[in-house]
Coordinates of C-alpha atoms and ligand atoms in Angstrom, one line a residue:
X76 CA 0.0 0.0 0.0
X77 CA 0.8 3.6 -0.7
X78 CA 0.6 5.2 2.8
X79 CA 1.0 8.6 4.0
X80 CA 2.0 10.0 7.6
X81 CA 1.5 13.3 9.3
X82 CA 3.3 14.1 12.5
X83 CA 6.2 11.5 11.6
X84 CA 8.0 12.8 13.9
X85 CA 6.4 12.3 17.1
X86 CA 6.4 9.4 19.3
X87 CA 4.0 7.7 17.3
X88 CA 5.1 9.1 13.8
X89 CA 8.3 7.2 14.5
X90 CA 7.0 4.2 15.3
X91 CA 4.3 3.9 12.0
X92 CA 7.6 4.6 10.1
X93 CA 8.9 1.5 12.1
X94 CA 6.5 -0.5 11.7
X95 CA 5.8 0.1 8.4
X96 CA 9.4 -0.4 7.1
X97 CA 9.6 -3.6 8.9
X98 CA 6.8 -5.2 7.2
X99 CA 8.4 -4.3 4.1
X100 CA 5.1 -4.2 2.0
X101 CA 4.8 -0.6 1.9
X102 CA 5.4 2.7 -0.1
X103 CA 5.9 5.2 3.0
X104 CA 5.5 9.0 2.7
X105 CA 6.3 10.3 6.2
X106 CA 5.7 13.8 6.6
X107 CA 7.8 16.1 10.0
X108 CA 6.1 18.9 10.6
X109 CA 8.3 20.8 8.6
X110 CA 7.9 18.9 5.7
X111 CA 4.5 19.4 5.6
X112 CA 2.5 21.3 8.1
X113 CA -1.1 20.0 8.4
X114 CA -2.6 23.7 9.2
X115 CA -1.4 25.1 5.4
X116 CA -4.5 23.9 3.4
X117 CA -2.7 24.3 0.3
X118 CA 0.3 22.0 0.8
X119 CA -1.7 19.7 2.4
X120 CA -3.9 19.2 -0.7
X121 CA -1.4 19.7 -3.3
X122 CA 0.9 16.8 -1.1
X123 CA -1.8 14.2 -0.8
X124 CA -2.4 14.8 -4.3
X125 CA 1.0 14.5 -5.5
X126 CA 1.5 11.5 -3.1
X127 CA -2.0 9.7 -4.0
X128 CA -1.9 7.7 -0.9
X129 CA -4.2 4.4 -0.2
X130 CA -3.7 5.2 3.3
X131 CA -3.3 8.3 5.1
X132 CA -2.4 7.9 9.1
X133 CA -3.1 11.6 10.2
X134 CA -0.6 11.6 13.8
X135 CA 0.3 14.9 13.3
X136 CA -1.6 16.7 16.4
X137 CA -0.9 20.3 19.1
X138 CA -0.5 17.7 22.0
X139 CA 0.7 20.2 25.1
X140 CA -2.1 19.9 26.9
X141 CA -1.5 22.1 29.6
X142 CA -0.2 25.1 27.3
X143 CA -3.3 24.6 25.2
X144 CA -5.4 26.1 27.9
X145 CA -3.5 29.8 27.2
X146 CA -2.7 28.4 23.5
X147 CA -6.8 27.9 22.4
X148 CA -6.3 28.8 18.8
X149 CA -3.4 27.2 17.7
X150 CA -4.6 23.7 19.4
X151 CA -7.9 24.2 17.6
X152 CA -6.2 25.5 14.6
X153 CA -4.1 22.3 14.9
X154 CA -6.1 19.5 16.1
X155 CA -9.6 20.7 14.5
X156 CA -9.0 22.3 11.2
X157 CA -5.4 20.8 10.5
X158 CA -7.9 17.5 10.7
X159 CA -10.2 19.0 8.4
X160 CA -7.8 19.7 6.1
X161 CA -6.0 16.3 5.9
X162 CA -10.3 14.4 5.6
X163 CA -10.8 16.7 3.0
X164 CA -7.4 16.0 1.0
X165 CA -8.0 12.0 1.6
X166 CA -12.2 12.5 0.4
X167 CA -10.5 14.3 -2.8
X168 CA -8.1 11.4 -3.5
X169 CA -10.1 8.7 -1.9
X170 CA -7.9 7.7 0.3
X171 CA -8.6 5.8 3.5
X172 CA -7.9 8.0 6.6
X173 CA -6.8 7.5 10.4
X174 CA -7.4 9.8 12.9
X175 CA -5.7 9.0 16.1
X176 CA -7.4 10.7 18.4
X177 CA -7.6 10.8 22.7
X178 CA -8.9 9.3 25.8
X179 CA -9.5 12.9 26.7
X180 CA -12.4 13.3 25.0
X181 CA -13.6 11.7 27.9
X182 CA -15.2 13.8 31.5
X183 CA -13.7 10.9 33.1
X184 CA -16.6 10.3 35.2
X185 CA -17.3 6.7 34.8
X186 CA -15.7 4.0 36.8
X187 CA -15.9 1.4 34.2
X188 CA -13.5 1.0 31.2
X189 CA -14.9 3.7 28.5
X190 CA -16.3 1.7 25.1
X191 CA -16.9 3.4 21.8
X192 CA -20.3 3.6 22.7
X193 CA -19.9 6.4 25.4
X194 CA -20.7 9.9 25.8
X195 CA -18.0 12.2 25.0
X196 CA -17.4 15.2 27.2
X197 CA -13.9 16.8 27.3
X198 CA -13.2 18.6 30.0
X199 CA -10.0 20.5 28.5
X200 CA -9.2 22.6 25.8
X201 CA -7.0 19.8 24.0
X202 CA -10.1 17.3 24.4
X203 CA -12.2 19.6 22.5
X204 CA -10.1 20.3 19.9
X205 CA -9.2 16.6 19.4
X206 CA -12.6 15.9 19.4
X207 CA -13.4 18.4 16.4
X208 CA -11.3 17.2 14.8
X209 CA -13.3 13.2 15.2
X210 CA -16.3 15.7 14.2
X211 CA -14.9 16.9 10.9
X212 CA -13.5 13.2 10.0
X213 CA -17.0 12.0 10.8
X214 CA -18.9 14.3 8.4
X215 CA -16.2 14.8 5.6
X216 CA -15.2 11.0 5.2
X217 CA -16.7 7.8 4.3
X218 CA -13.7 5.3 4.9
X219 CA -12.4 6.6 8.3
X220 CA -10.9 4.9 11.3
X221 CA -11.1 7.0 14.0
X222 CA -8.3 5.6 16.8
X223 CA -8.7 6.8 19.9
X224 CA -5.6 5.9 22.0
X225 CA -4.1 7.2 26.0
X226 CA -0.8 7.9 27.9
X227 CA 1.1 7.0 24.8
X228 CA 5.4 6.5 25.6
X229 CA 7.6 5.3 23.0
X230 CA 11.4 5.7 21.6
X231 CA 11.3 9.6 20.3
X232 CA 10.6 12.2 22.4
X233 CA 9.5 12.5 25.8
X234 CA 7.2 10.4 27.7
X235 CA 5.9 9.4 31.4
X236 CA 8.3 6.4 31.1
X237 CA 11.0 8.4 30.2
X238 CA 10.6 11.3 32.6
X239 CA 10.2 8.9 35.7
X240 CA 13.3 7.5 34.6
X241 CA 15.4 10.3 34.3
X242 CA 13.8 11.8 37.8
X243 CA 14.9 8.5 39.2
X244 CA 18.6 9.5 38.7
X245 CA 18.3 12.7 40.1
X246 CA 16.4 11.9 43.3
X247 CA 15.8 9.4 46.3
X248 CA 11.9 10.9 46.2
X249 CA 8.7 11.3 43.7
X250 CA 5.6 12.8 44.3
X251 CA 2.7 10.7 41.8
X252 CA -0.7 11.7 41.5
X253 CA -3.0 8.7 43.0
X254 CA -6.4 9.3 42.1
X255 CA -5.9 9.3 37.8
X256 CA -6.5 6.2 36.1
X257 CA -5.6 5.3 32.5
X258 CA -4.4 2.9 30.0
X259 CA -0.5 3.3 29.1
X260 CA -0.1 2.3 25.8
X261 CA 3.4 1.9 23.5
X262 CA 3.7 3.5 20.6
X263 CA 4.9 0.6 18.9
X264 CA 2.3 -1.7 20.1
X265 CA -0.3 0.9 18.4
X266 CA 1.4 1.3 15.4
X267 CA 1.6 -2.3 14.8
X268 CA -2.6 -2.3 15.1
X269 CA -2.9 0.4 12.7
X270 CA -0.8 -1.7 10.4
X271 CA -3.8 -4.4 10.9
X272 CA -6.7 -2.2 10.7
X273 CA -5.5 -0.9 7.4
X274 CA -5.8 -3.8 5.8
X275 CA -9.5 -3.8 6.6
X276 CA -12.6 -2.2 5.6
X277 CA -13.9 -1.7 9.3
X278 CA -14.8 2.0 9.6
X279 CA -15.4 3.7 12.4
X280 CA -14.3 4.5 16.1
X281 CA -11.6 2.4 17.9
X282 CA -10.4 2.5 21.7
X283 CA -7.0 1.5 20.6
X284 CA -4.7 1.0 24.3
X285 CA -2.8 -1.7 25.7
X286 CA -5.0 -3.6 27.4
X287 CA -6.1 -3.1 31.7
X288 CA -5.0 0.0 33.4
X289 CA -3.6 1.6 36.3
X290 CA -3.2 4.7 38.7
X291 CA -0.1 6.9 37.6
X292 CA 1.5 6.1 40.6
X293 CA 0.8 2.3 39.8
X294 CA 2.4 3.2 36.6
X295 CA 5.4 4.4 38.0
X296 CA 5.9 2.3 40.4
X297 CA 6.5 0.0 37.3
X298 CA 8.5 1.4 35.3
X299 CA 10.7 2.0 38.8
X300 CA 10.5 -2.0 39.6
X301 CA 11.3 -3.0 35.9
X302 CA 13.7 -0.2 35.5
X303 CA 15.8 -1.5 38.5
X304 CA 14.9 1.5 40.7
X305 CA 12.3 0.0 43.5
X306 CA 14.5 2.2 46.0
X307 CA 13.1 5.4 45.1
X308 CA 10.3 6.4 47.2
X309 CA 7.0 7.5 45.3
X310 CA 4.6 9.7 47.7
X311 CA 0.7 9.7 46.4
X312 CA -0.7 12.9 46.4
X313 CA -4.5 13.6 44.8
X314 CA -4.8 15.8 41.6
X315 CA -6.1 18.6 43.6
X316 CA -3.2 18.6 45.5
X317 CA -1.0 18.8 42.2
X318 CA -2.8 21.4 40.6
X319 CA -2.2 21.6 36.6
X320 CA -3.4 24.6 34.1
X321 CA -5.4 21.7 32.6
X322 CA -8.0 19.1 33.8
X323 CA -7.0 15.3 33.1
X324 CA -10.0 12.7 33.3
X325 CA -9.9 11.1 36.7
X326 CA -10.8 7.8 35.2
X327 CA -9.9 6.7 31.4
X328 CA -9.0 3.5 31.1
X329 CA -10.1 1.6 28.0
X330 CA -12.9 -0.9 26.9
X331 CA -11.5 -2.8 23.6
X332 CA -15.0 -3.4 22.7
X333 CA -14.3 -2.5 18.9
X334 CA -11.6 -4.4 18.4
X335 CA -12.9 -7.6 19.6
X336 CA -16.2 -7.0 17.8
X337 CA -14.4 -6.6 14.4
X338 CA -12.3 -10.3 15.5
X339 CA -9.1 -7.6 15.5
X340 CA -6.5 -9.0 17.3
X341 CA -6.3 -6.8 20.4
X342 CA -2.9 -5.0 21.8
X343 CA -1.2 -6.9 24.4
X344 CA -1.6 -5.9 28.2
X345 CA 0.5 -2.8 29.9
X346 CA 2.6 -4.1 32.2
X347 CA 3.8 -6.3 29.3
X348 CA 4.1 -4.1 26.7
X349 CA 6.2 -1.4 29.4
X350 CA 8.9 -4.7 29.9
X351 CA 9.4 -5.0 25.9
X352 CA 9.8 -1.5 26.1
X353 CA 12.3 -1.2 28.6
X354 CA 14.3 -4.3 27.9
X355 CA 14.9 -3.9 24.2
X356 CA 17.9 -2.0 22.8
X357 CA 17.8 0.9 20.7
X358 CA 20.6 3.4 19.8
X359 CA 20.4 6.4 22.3
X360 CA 18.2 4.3 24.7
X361 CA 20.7 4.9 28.0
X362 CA 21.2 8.5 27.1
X363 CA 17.8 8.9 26.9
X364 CA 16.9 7.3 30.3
X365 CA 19.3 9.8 32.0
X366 CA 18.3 13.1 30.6
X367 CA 15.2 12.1 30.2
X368 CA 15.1 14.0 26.7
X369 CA 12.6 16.1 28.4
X370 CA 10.6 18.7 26.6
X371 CA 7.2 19.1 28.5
Ligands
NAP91 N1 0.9 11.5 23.9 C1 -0.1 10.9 24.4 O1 -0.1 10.5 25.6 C2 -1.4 10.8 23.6 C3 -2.5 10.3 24.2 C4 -3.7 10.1 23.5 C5 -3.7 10.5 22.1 N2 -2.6 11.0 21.6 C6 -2.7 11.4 20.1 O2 -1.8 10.5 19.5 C7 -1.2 11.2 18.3 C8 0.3 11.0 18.4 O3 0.8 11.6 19.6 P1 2.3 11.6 20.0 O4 2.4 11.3 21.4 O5 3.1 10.9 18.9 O6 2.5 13.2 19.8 P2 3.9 14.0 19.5 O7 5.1 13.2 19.9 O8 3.7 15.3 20.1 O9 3.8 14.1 18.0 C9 3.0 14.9 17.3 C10 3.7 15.4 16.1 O10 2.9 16.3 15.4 C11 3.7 17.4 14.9 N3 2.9 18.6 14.7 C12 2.5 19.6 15.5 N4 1.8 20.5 14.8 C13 1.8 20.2 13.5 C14 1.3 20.7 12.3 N5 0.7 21.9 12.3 N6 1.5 20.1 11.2 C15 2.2 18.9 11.1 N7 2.7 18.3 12.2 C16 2.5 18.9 13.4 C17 4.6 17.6 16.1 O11 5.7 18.4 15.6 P3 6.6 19.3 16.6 O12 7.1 18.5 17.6 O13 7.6 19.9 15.7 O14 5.6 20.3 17.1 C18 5.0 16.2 16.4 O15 6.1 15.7 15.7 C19 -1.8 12.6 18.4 O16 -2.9 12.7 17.5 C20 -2.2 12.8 19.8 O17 -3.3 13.7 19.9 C21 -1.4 11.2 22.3

């Protein structure tokens, strides 16, 4: 398949690319942002045109959640009309598109995993924006796969896993928010289920995370225990007492419900998918874990 990527490289980006090249089957076009940014209309047209894709995986997304609070219109101006530019582009050239979008579209009110089915309600100014952008997929596209994913880590940038990591090193101490739930999900893991849901005609919404869930501080404590660190003391502490500019979803964590209906074969569990993570080798992997390679 001809396939082309927006946001290639991000976390995720890097890990279609990945993925993709592995398998060997495919003509990739992975776009940076500076190759092609998804807010120019123009170039976003006159590339997927040029390009002709089969497949487009739109990745490309504003995904500072906190800053998008003070930073409104350049996360809507990403995440809602940088996604109506790329459904429009793929309806022109009748391409197949994937939108990965968020588990904060979600209030985050629920205490059961969230299915496909439920109510959407962000509570943040990303949330919204993400979820225009589902909107505009919805009413521009016929062959869509909306991919709704959480707490993404990976190789390329930086991450929870990463950060914890690198805070490890640098003290004996971690203060970890308690009362947020979620489903931590690797990069590669998802990219590898887009590579199977391409291959299908199954359109629609998917709750695409590695499978259970945890607190962040069950999270960490984790990644501390795999990562040879179980000495470092994490402290709980409640969201309200860790105040951020914007509001997470207390509760998140994913229902599959999609996937299994559609006989996909589901992404493998978190705590299993954070060891391959942490045990394979990659170049840049130990400098990575010290520094952290911390942006946010
Ligand atoms: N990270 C998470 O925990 C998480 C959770 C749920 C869903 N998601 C969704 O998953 C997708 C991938 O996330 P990720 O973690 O891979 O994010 P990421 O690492 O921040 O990657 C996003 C990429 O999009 C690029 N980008 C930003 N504005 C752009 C524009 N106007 N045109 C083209 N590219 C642009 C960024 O480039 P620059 O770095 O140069 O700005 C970056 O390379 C996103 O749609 C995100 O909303 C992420």
């Amino acid at each position: 398949m001809n396939i082309l990527i927006t946001g290639a490289g991000g976390q995720l980006g890097h890990d279609l690319v990945r993925v993709f090249s592995e398998q060997g089957l495919h003509r990739i076009n992975a776009f940076t942002r500076q190759e092609l940014d998804v807010t120019e209309e123009e170039a976003v047209f006159r590339t997927v045109a040029a390009v002709r894709p089969d497949v487009i995986v739109h990745a490309a997304a504003y995904t500072q959640v906190n800053l998008a609070e003070t930073r409104m219109e350049e996360a809507y101006k990403v995440n809602s009309l940088g996604t109506r530019n790329v459904a429009l582009a793929a309806v022109q050239t009748g391409a197949k598109l994937v939108y990965i979008s968020t588990d904060y579209v979600f209030d985050g009110t629920k205490r059961t995993p969230y299915n496909e089915q439920d109510r959407t309600n962000p509570i943040s100014i990303y949330g919204h924006s993400k979820l225009h952008g589902e909107k505009f997929v919805q009413l521009s596209c016929e062959k869509y796969f909306i991919v709704r994913t959480s707490w993404l880590y990976g190789r390329q940038g930086s991450n929870f896993v990463t950060k914890v990591l690198s805070w490890a090193e640098q003290k004996n101490e971690l203060t970890m928010v308690s009362d947020q739930y979620g489903s931590p999900t690797y990069t590669y893991d998802l990219a590898q289920f887009i590579g199977r849901l391409i291959e299908t005609n199954r359109y629609g919404i998917y709750h695409a995370a590695n499978r259970g869930g945890c607190s962040r501080l069950e999270f960490a404590q984790e990644i501390l225990r795999l990562g040879g660190k179980s000495e470092v003391k994490l402290l709980p502490v409640s969201s309200e007492q860790f105040p951020a500019p914007a509001r997470r979803p207390e509760y998140s964590i994913f229902d599959d419900m999609a996937i299994r209906a559609s006989g996909l074969k589901p992404l493998p569990y978190w705590r299993e998918a954070l060891q391959t993570f942490l045990f394979e080798d990659w170049p840049g992997k130990q400098d990575k874990e010290e520094n952290g390679n911390g942006q946010n």
